[in-house]
Short mmCIF file of C-alpha atoms in Angstrom, two decimals:
data_model
loop_
_atom_site.label_atom_id
_atom_site.label_comp_id
_atom_site.label_asym_id
_atom_site.label_seq_id
_atom_site.Cartn_x
_atom_site.Cartn_y
_atom_site.Cartn_z
CA UNK A 272 -28.58 -0.48 25.56
CA UNK A 273 -28.06 -3.66 23.76
CA UNK A 274 -25.84 -5.77 25.41
CA UNK A 275 -22.46 -6.09 23.09
CA UNK A 276 -21.67 -9.97 22.39
CA UNK A 277 -18.25 -11.46 22.91
CA UNK A 278 -16.86 -10.72 19.23
CA UNK A 279 -17.62 -6.98 19.76
CA UNK A 280 -16.40 -6.82 22.87
CA UNK A 281 -12.91 -8.42 22.05
CA UNK A 282 -12.94 -6.39 19.19
CA UNK A 283 -13.33 -2.85 21.37
CA UNK A 284 -10.67 -4.40 23.68
CA UNK A 285 -7.92 -4.77 20.33
CA UNK A 286 -8.58 -1.26 19.20
CA UNK A 287 -8.73 0.22 22.95
CA UNK A 288 -4.75 -1.22 22.74
CA UNK A 289 -4.60 -0.34 19.75
CA UNK A 290 -5.49 3.12 20.31
CA UNK A 291 -3.36 3.06 23.79
CA UNK A 292 -0.05 1.85 21.72
CA UNK A 293 0.22 3.92 19.12
CA UNK A 294 -0.49 7.04 21.43
CA UNK A 295 1.82 9.93 22.35
CA UNK A 296 1.59 9.44 25.54
CA UNK A 297 2.00 5.84 25.83
CA UNK A 298 5.22 5.93 23.91
CA UNK A 299 6.53 8.24 26.71
CA UNK A 300 5.52 6.34 29.15
CA UNK A 301 7.11 3.06 27.29
CA UNK A 302 10.36 3.76 27.70
CA UNK A 303 12.25 1.89 24.87
CA UNK A 304 10.47 1.42 21.80
CA UNK A 305 13.46 -0.47 20.19
CA UNK A 306 11.40 -3.94 21.85
CA UNK A 307 8.82 -3.55 18.88
CA UNK A 308 10.86 -2.72 15.92
CA UNK A 309 11.49 -5.82 13.37
CA UNK A 310 13.89 -4.80 10.78
CA UNK A 311 13.19 -5.92 7.52
CA UNK A 312 16.05 -5.57 6.27
CA UNK A 313 19.10 -7.62 5.95
CA UNK A 314 23.08 -7.95 4.07
CA UNK A 315 25.48 -10.89 4.06
CA UNK A 316 27.14 -8.83 6.38
CA UNK A 317 25.06 -8.36 9.02
CA UNK A 318 26.73 -9.87 11.83
CA UNK A 319 30.61 -9.07 11.26
CA UNK A 320 30.30 -6.69 14.65
CA UNK A 321 33.61 -7.77 15.91
CA UNK A 322 35.33 -6.56 13.12
CA UNK A 323 34.33 -3.29 13.47
CA UNK A 324 33.88 -3.07 17.39
CA UNK A 325 37.88 -2.63 18.03
CA UNK A 326 37.66 0.63 15.23
CA UNK A 327 34.41 1.53 16.19
CA UNK A 328 35.57 2.43 20.09
CA UNK A 329 38.57 3.94 19.13
CA UNK A 330 36.11 6.75 17.03
CA UNK A 331 33.68 7.00 19.38
CA UNK A 332 36.87 7.50 21.85
CA UNK A 333 37.90 9.76 19.67
CA UNK A 334 35.00 11.55 19.36
CA UNK A 335 34.22 11.80 22.97
CA UNK A 336 37.77 13.69 23.43
CA UNK A 337 37.44 16.28 21.10
CA UNK A 338 34.32 17.71 22.58
CA UNK A 339 35.80 17.40 25.85
CA UNK A 340 37.92 20.06 24.66
CA UNK A 341 36.17 21.67 22.51
CA UNK A 342 33.38 21.74 25.59
CA UNK A 343 32.18 25.69 25.41
CA UNK A 344 31.44 25.48 21.97
CA UNK A 345 30.50 21.51 21.17
CA UNK A 346 28.17 21.79 23.42
CA UNK A 347 25.72 23.40 21.25
CA UNK A 348 26.27 20.90 18.74
CA UNK A 349 25.76 18.00 21.51
CA UNK A 350 22.00 18.43 23.08
CA UNK A 351 19.21 18.38 20.38
CA UNK A 352 15.51 19.14 21.39
CA UNK A 353 12.04 17.31 19.84
CA UNK A 354 8.82 18.28 20.19
CA UNK A 355 6.02 16.68 22.35
CA UNK A 356 4.49 15.15 19.43
CA UNK A 357 8.21 14.00 17.61
CA UNK A 358 10.80 11.01 18.41
CA UNK A 359 14.46 11.20 17.30
CA UNK A 360 15.68 8.05 15.86
CA UNK A 361 19.71 8.05 16.32
CA UNK A 362 22.52 6.44 14.27
CA UNK A 363 26.11 6.01 15.08
CA UNK A 364 28.76 5.17 12.86
CA UNK A 365 25.95 4.66 10.24
CA UNK A 366 24.03 1.80 12.88
CA UNK A 367 21.28 1.77 15.17
CA UNK A 368 21.38 2.95 18.65
CA UNK A 369 20.07 1.06 21.51
CA UNK A 370 17.48 2.57 23.68
CA UNK A 371 14.83 3.26 20.77
CA UNK A 372 13.44 6.74 19.22
CA UNK A 373 14.40 9.68 21.79
CA UNK A 374 12.04 12.36 22.74
CA UNK A 375 10.46 14.68 23.74
CA UNK A 376 13.00 17.17 24.69
CA UNK A 377 16.56 17.09 25.53
CA UNK A 378 19.39 14.10 24.02
CA UNK A 379 22.93 13.96 23.57
CA UNK A 380 24.67 13.15 20.29
CA UNK A 381 28.23 13.03 19.28
CA UNK A 382 28.79 15.68 16.29
CA UNK A 383 31.28 13.78 14.60
CA UNK A 384 29.85 10.39 14.43
CA UNK A 385 25.92 10.90 14.73
CA UNK A 386 23.40 11.36 12.94
CA UNK A 387 19.46 11.35 13.59
CA UNK A 388 16.21 11.53 12.52
CA UNK A 389 12.68 13.19 13.73
CA UNK A 390 9.16 11.55 12.60
CA UNK A 391 6.59 13.41 13.33
CA UNK A 392 3.80 11.70 15.43
CA UNK A 393 0.79 13.55 14.63
CA UNK A 394 -2.14 12.36 12.59
CA UNK A 395 -2.02 13.65 9.06
CA UNK A 396 -4.17 13.17 6.09
CA UNK A 397 -3.79 12.61 2.45
CA UNK A 398 -6.13 13.20 -0.44
CA UNK A 399 -6.06 9.54 -2.66
CA UNK A 400 -6.12 11.31 -6.36
CA UNK A 401 -9.28 10.46 -8.42
CA UNK A 402 -9.27 6.94 -9.59
CA UNK A 403 -10.44 5.95 -12.80
CA UNK A 404 -12.05 2.63 -11.85
CA UNK A 405 -13.63 -0.57 -14.41
CA UNK A 406 -16.33 -1.31 -12.08
CA UNK A 407 -17.48 -5.38 -11.88
CA UNK A 408 -20.57 -4.18 -14.18
CA UNK A 409 -18.18 -2.48 -16.67
CA UNK A 410 -19.24 0.85 -15.85
CA UNK A 411 -16.37 3.23 -15.84
CA UNK A 412 -16.24 5.63 -12.63
CA UNK A 413 -13.75 8.05 -11.04
CA UNK A 414 -13.66 7.55 -7.66
CA UNK A 415 -11.47 9.70 -5.00
CA UNK A 416 -10.81 9.24 -0.84
CA UNK A 417 -8.71 10.75 2.23
CA UNK A 418 -6.65 8.50 4.33
CA UNK A 419 -5.89 9.55 8.17
CA UNK A 420 -2.73 7.98 9.54
CA UNK A 421 -0.07 8.32 11.76
CA UNK A 422 3.69 7.12 12.60
CA UNK A 423 2.71 4.32 15.39
CA UNK A 424 6.63 2.88 15.60
CA UNK A 425 9.20 5.93 14.81
CA UNK A 426 12.11 2.95 14.38
CA UNK A 427 10.53 1.05 11.79
CA UNK A 428 8.96 3.93 9.92
CA UNK A 429 12.75 5.09 9.30
CA UNK A 430 14.56 1.97 8.90
CA UNK A 431 11.81 -0.49 6.83
CA UNK A 432 10.84 1.96 4.68
CA UNK A 433 12.94 4.63 2.61
CA UNK A 434 10.24 6.93 2.57
CA UNK A 435 6.59 5.88 4.89
CA UNK A 436 4.63 8.57 3.43
CA UNK A 437 4.75 8.46 -0.23
CA UNK A 438 4.73 4.71 0.41
CA UNK A 439 1.62 5.38 1.83
CA UNK A 440 -0.05 7.07 -0.42
CA UNK A 441 0.97 5.19 -3.17
CA UNK A 442 -0.53 1.86 -1.15
CA UNK A 443 -3.67 3.69 -0.98
CA UNK A 444 -4.50 4.65 -4.27
CA UNK A 445 -3.66 0.79 -5.36
CA UNK A 446 -5.56 -0.02 -2.64
CA UNK A 447 -8.33 1.88 -3.69
CA UNK A 448 -8.29 0.62 -7.48
CA UNK A 449 -8.25 -3.29 -6.29
CA UNK A 450 -11.42 -2.83 -3.72
CA UNK A 451 -13.60 -0.81 -6.22
CA UNK A 452 -12.96 -3.07 -9.04
CA UNK A 453 -14.76 -5.71 -7.30
CA UNK A 454 -17.65 -3.99 -6.52
CA UNK A 455 -20.77 -2.76 -8.93
CA UNK A 456 -22.17 0.35 -9.54
CA UNK A 457 -24.79 0.06 -6.83
CA UNK A 458 -22.57 -1.09 -4.21
CA UNK A 459 -19.86 1.71 -4.81
CA UNK A 460 -23.16 4.19 -4.67
CA UNK A 461 -24.72 3.20 -1.21
CA UNK A 462 -21.96 0.97 0.25
CA UNK A 463 -19.19 3.66 0.82
CA UNK A 464 -19.06 3.13 4.19
CA UNK A 465 -18.13 -1.06 4.07
CA UNK A 466 -15.51 0.30 0.67
CA UNK A 467 -14.01 2.55 3.48
CA UNK A 468 -13.51 -0.24 6.30
CA UNK A 469 -12.50 -3.08 3.90
CA UNK A 470 -9.18 -0.21 2.79
CA UNK A 471 -9.02 0.64 6.12
CA UNK A 472 -8.22 -3.28 6.85
CA UNK A 473 -5.89 -3.77 4.06
CA UNK A 474 -3.78 -0.69 4.20
CA UNK A 475 -3.48 -1.62 8.05
CA UNK A 476 -2.23 -4.56 7.54
CA UNK A 477 0.06 -3.88 4.77
CA UNK A 478 1.58 -0.97 6.27
CA UNK A 479 2.19 -2.29 9.72
CA UNK A 480 5.76 -3.57 9.35
CA UNK A 481 6.13 0.17 8.02
CA UNK A 482 5.45 1.45 11.52
CA UNK A 483 2.20 2.99 10.33
CA UNK A 484 -1.13 3.33 11.51
CA UNK A 485 -4.13 3.86 9.37
CA UNK A 486 -6.92 5.61 11.44
CA UNK A 487 -9.36 5.44 9.14
CA UNK A 488 -10.02 5.86 5.26
CA UNK A 489 -13.25 8.03 3.99
CA UNK A 490 -14.75 7.91 0.21
CA UNK A 491 -14.89 11.44 -0.89
CA UNK A 492 -16.88 11.55 -4.02
CA UNK A 493 -18.05 9.07 -6.77
CA UNK A 494 -18.14 10.89 -10.09
CA UNK A 495 -20.10 9.23 -12.75
CA UNK A 496 -19.92 9.97 -16.97
CA UNK A 497 -22.15 12.55 -18.42
CA UNK A 498 -23.84 9.75 -20.62
CA UNK A 499 -24.07 7.83 -16.96
CA UNK A 500 -25.47 10.57 -15.57
CA UNK A 501 -28.35 11.85 -18.15
CA UNK A 502 -29.23 7.85 -18.27
CA UNK A 503 -29.94 7.00 -14.50
CA UNK A 504 -31.74 11.11 -14.48
CA UNK A 505 -34.01 9.38 -17.37
CA UNK A 506 -34.74 6.61 -15.80
CA UNK A 507 -35.11 7.94 -12.39
CA UNK A 508 -37.63 10.86 -13.61
CA UNK A 509 -39.91 7.53 -15.95
CA UNK A 510 -39.73 5.70 -12.79
CA UNK A 511 -41.03 9.09 -11.26
CA UNK A 512 -44.12 9.43 -13.46
CA UNK A 513 -44.54 6.12 -13.66
CA UNK A 514 -45.40 5.84 -9.88
CA UNK A 515 -47.45 9.29 -10.36
CA UNK A 516 -49.75 7.69 -12.66
CA UNK A 517 -50.43 4.90 -10.43
CA UNK A 518 -51.05 7.07 -7.62
CA UNK A 519 -53.08 9.31 -9.68
CA UNK A 520 -55.32 5.87 -11.23
CA UNK A 521 -55.86 4.95 -7.68
CA UNK A 522 -56.92 8.10 -6.65
CA UNK A 523 -59.48 8.31 -9.37
CA UNK A 524 -60.47 4.96 -8.46
CA UNK A 525 -61.05 5.73 -4.98
CA UNK A 526 -63.35 8.77 -5.96
CA UNK A 527 -65.19 7.14 -8.17
CA UNK A 528 -66.61 4.81 -5.44
CA UNK A 529 -67.01 7.37 -3.21
CA UNK A 530 -68.99 9.66 -5.81
CA UNK A 531 -70.97 6.12 -6.54
CA UNK A 532 -71.94 5.72 -2.67
CA UNK A 533 -72.96 9.45 -2.14
CA UNK A 534 -75.24 9.17 -5.25
CA UNK A 535 -77.03 6.36 -4.17
CA UNK A 536 -77.80 7.79 -0.99
CA UNK A 537 -79.01 11.43 -2.49
CA UNK A 538 -81.05 8.71 -4.61
CA UNK A 539 -82.64 7.25 -1.36
CA UNK A 540 -83.80 10.86 -0.25
CA UNK A 541 -85.42 13.64 -3.20
CA UNK A 542 -84.66 16.84 -1.00
CA UNK A 543 -81.16 15.97 -0.41
CA UNK A 544 -80.48 16.87 -3.91
CA UNK A 545 -82.11 20.18 -3.12
CA UNK A 546 -80.20 20.90 0.23
CA UNK A 547 -77.00 19.79 -2.50
CA UNK A 548 -78.20 22.63 -4.60
CA UNK A 549 -78.54 24.91 -2.15
CA UNK A 550 -74.99 24.59 -0.45
CA UNK A 551 -73.32 24.59 -4.38
CA UNK A 552 -75.18 28.68 -4.43
CA UNK A 553 -74.13 29.44 -1.10
CA UNK A 554 -70.25 28.11 -2.40
CA UNK A 555 -70.61 30.42 -5.60
CA UNK A 556 -71.86 33.24 -3.73
CA UNK A 557 -69.26 33.31 -0.88
CA UNK A 558 -66.47 32.94 -3.90
CA UNK A 559 -68.36 36.74 -5.52
CA UNK A 560 -68.94 35.29 -8.65
CA UNK A 561 -71.73 36.08 -11.11
CA UNK A 562 -72.62 32.98 -12.30
CA UNK A 563 -75.20 31.22 -11.09
CA UNK A 564 -76.08 27.58 -11.82
CA UNK A 565 -79.84 25.94 -11.82
CA UNK A 566 -80.15 22.67 -12.21
CA UNK A 567 -82.27 20.87 -14.43
CA UNK A 568 -83.96 17.56 -13.56
CA UNK A 569 -82.98 15.00 -16.15
CA UNK A 570 -86.82 14.31 -16.32
CA UNK A 571 -87.93 17.05 -18.39
CA UNK A 572 -84.52 16.23 -20.81
CA UNK A 573 -86.06 12.67 -21.20
CA UNK A 574 -89.53 14.05 -21.86
CA UNK A 575 -88.59 15.77 -25.13
CA UNK A 576 -86.36 12.86 -26.19
CA UNK A 577 -87.40 9.83 -28.84
CA UNK A 578 -88.93 7.32 -25.97
CA UNK A 579 -90.72 10.23 -24.56
CA UNK A 580 -92.21 11.29 -27.91
CA UNK A 581 -92.60 7.82 -28.49
CA UNK A 582 -94.46 7.00 -25.11
CA UNK A 583 -96.86 10.19 -26.09
CA UNK A 584 -98.15 8.98 -29.43
CA UNK A 585 -99.13 5.71 -27.91
CA UNK A 586 -101.13 7.39 -25.02
CA UNK A 587 -102.82 9.76 -27.43
CA UNK A 588 -103.77 6.57 -29.55
CA UNK A 589 -104.88 4.81 -26.75
CA UNK A 590 -107.29 7.83 -25.86
CA UNK A 591 -108.24 8.02 -29.38
#
């Protein structure tokens, strides 16, 4: 195994710490999750708690008295249960209760003045709708992706965002368009992992104030226009044909060199041609072919040619 660099080790440790922080077990052991909650909202009246203190205390005391009076019946409305993978964010008189998110298991509320919302901590996934994107080299492509995410901070997910699911979906679609708009078509087709990592980083930074942790982003499919597909197929076919012709020409060149060397070797021994003829007859008879080829020496044909006739006339005149 190759040793990891210091940067890789620090990145691995950071990922482990993030996984521990975002896991359900760490939330259960951590107890108070309110310490990691940072409110991203505010009004001009946030600091006037003293004006509502007396009224809130009176209403809370009256609610406790009402629950005590109707105890056999009110207990069914005061005790709530959340699952192992859920957390409950409780609001009392519109304000977030201290102590962070409750759960898993039983928790107590006052039906008259308390409201709560459950948040699912399991990893969810959604498909990013196909986006028509114009690449940097002016090619229109349709790309879709899938995003895996989970809630890491229930308080931020409820208080800092109206609908974190919808917001994450819209942000993923916008991020996909922004990232792919800066890439060429060849980069989109070949560097899907790099594009997914860049989207993952951008979404992680943007959704962290919402209490959402993006696990991973995967590019599903890249669809090209029909004309572009035909043009790319024709280009690939032409490239393969050119490569095939080059390979065939190289084979012909090598075979011609081998035939020349074989002819030179056979020319050095007259009996070699006769042995080659017998070998050819043997291969023909093995295939049960009725055709038999007899070799005719080129010297015989040369005697009937122009040079042969001229040579015989010269010899005849010399004898006379």
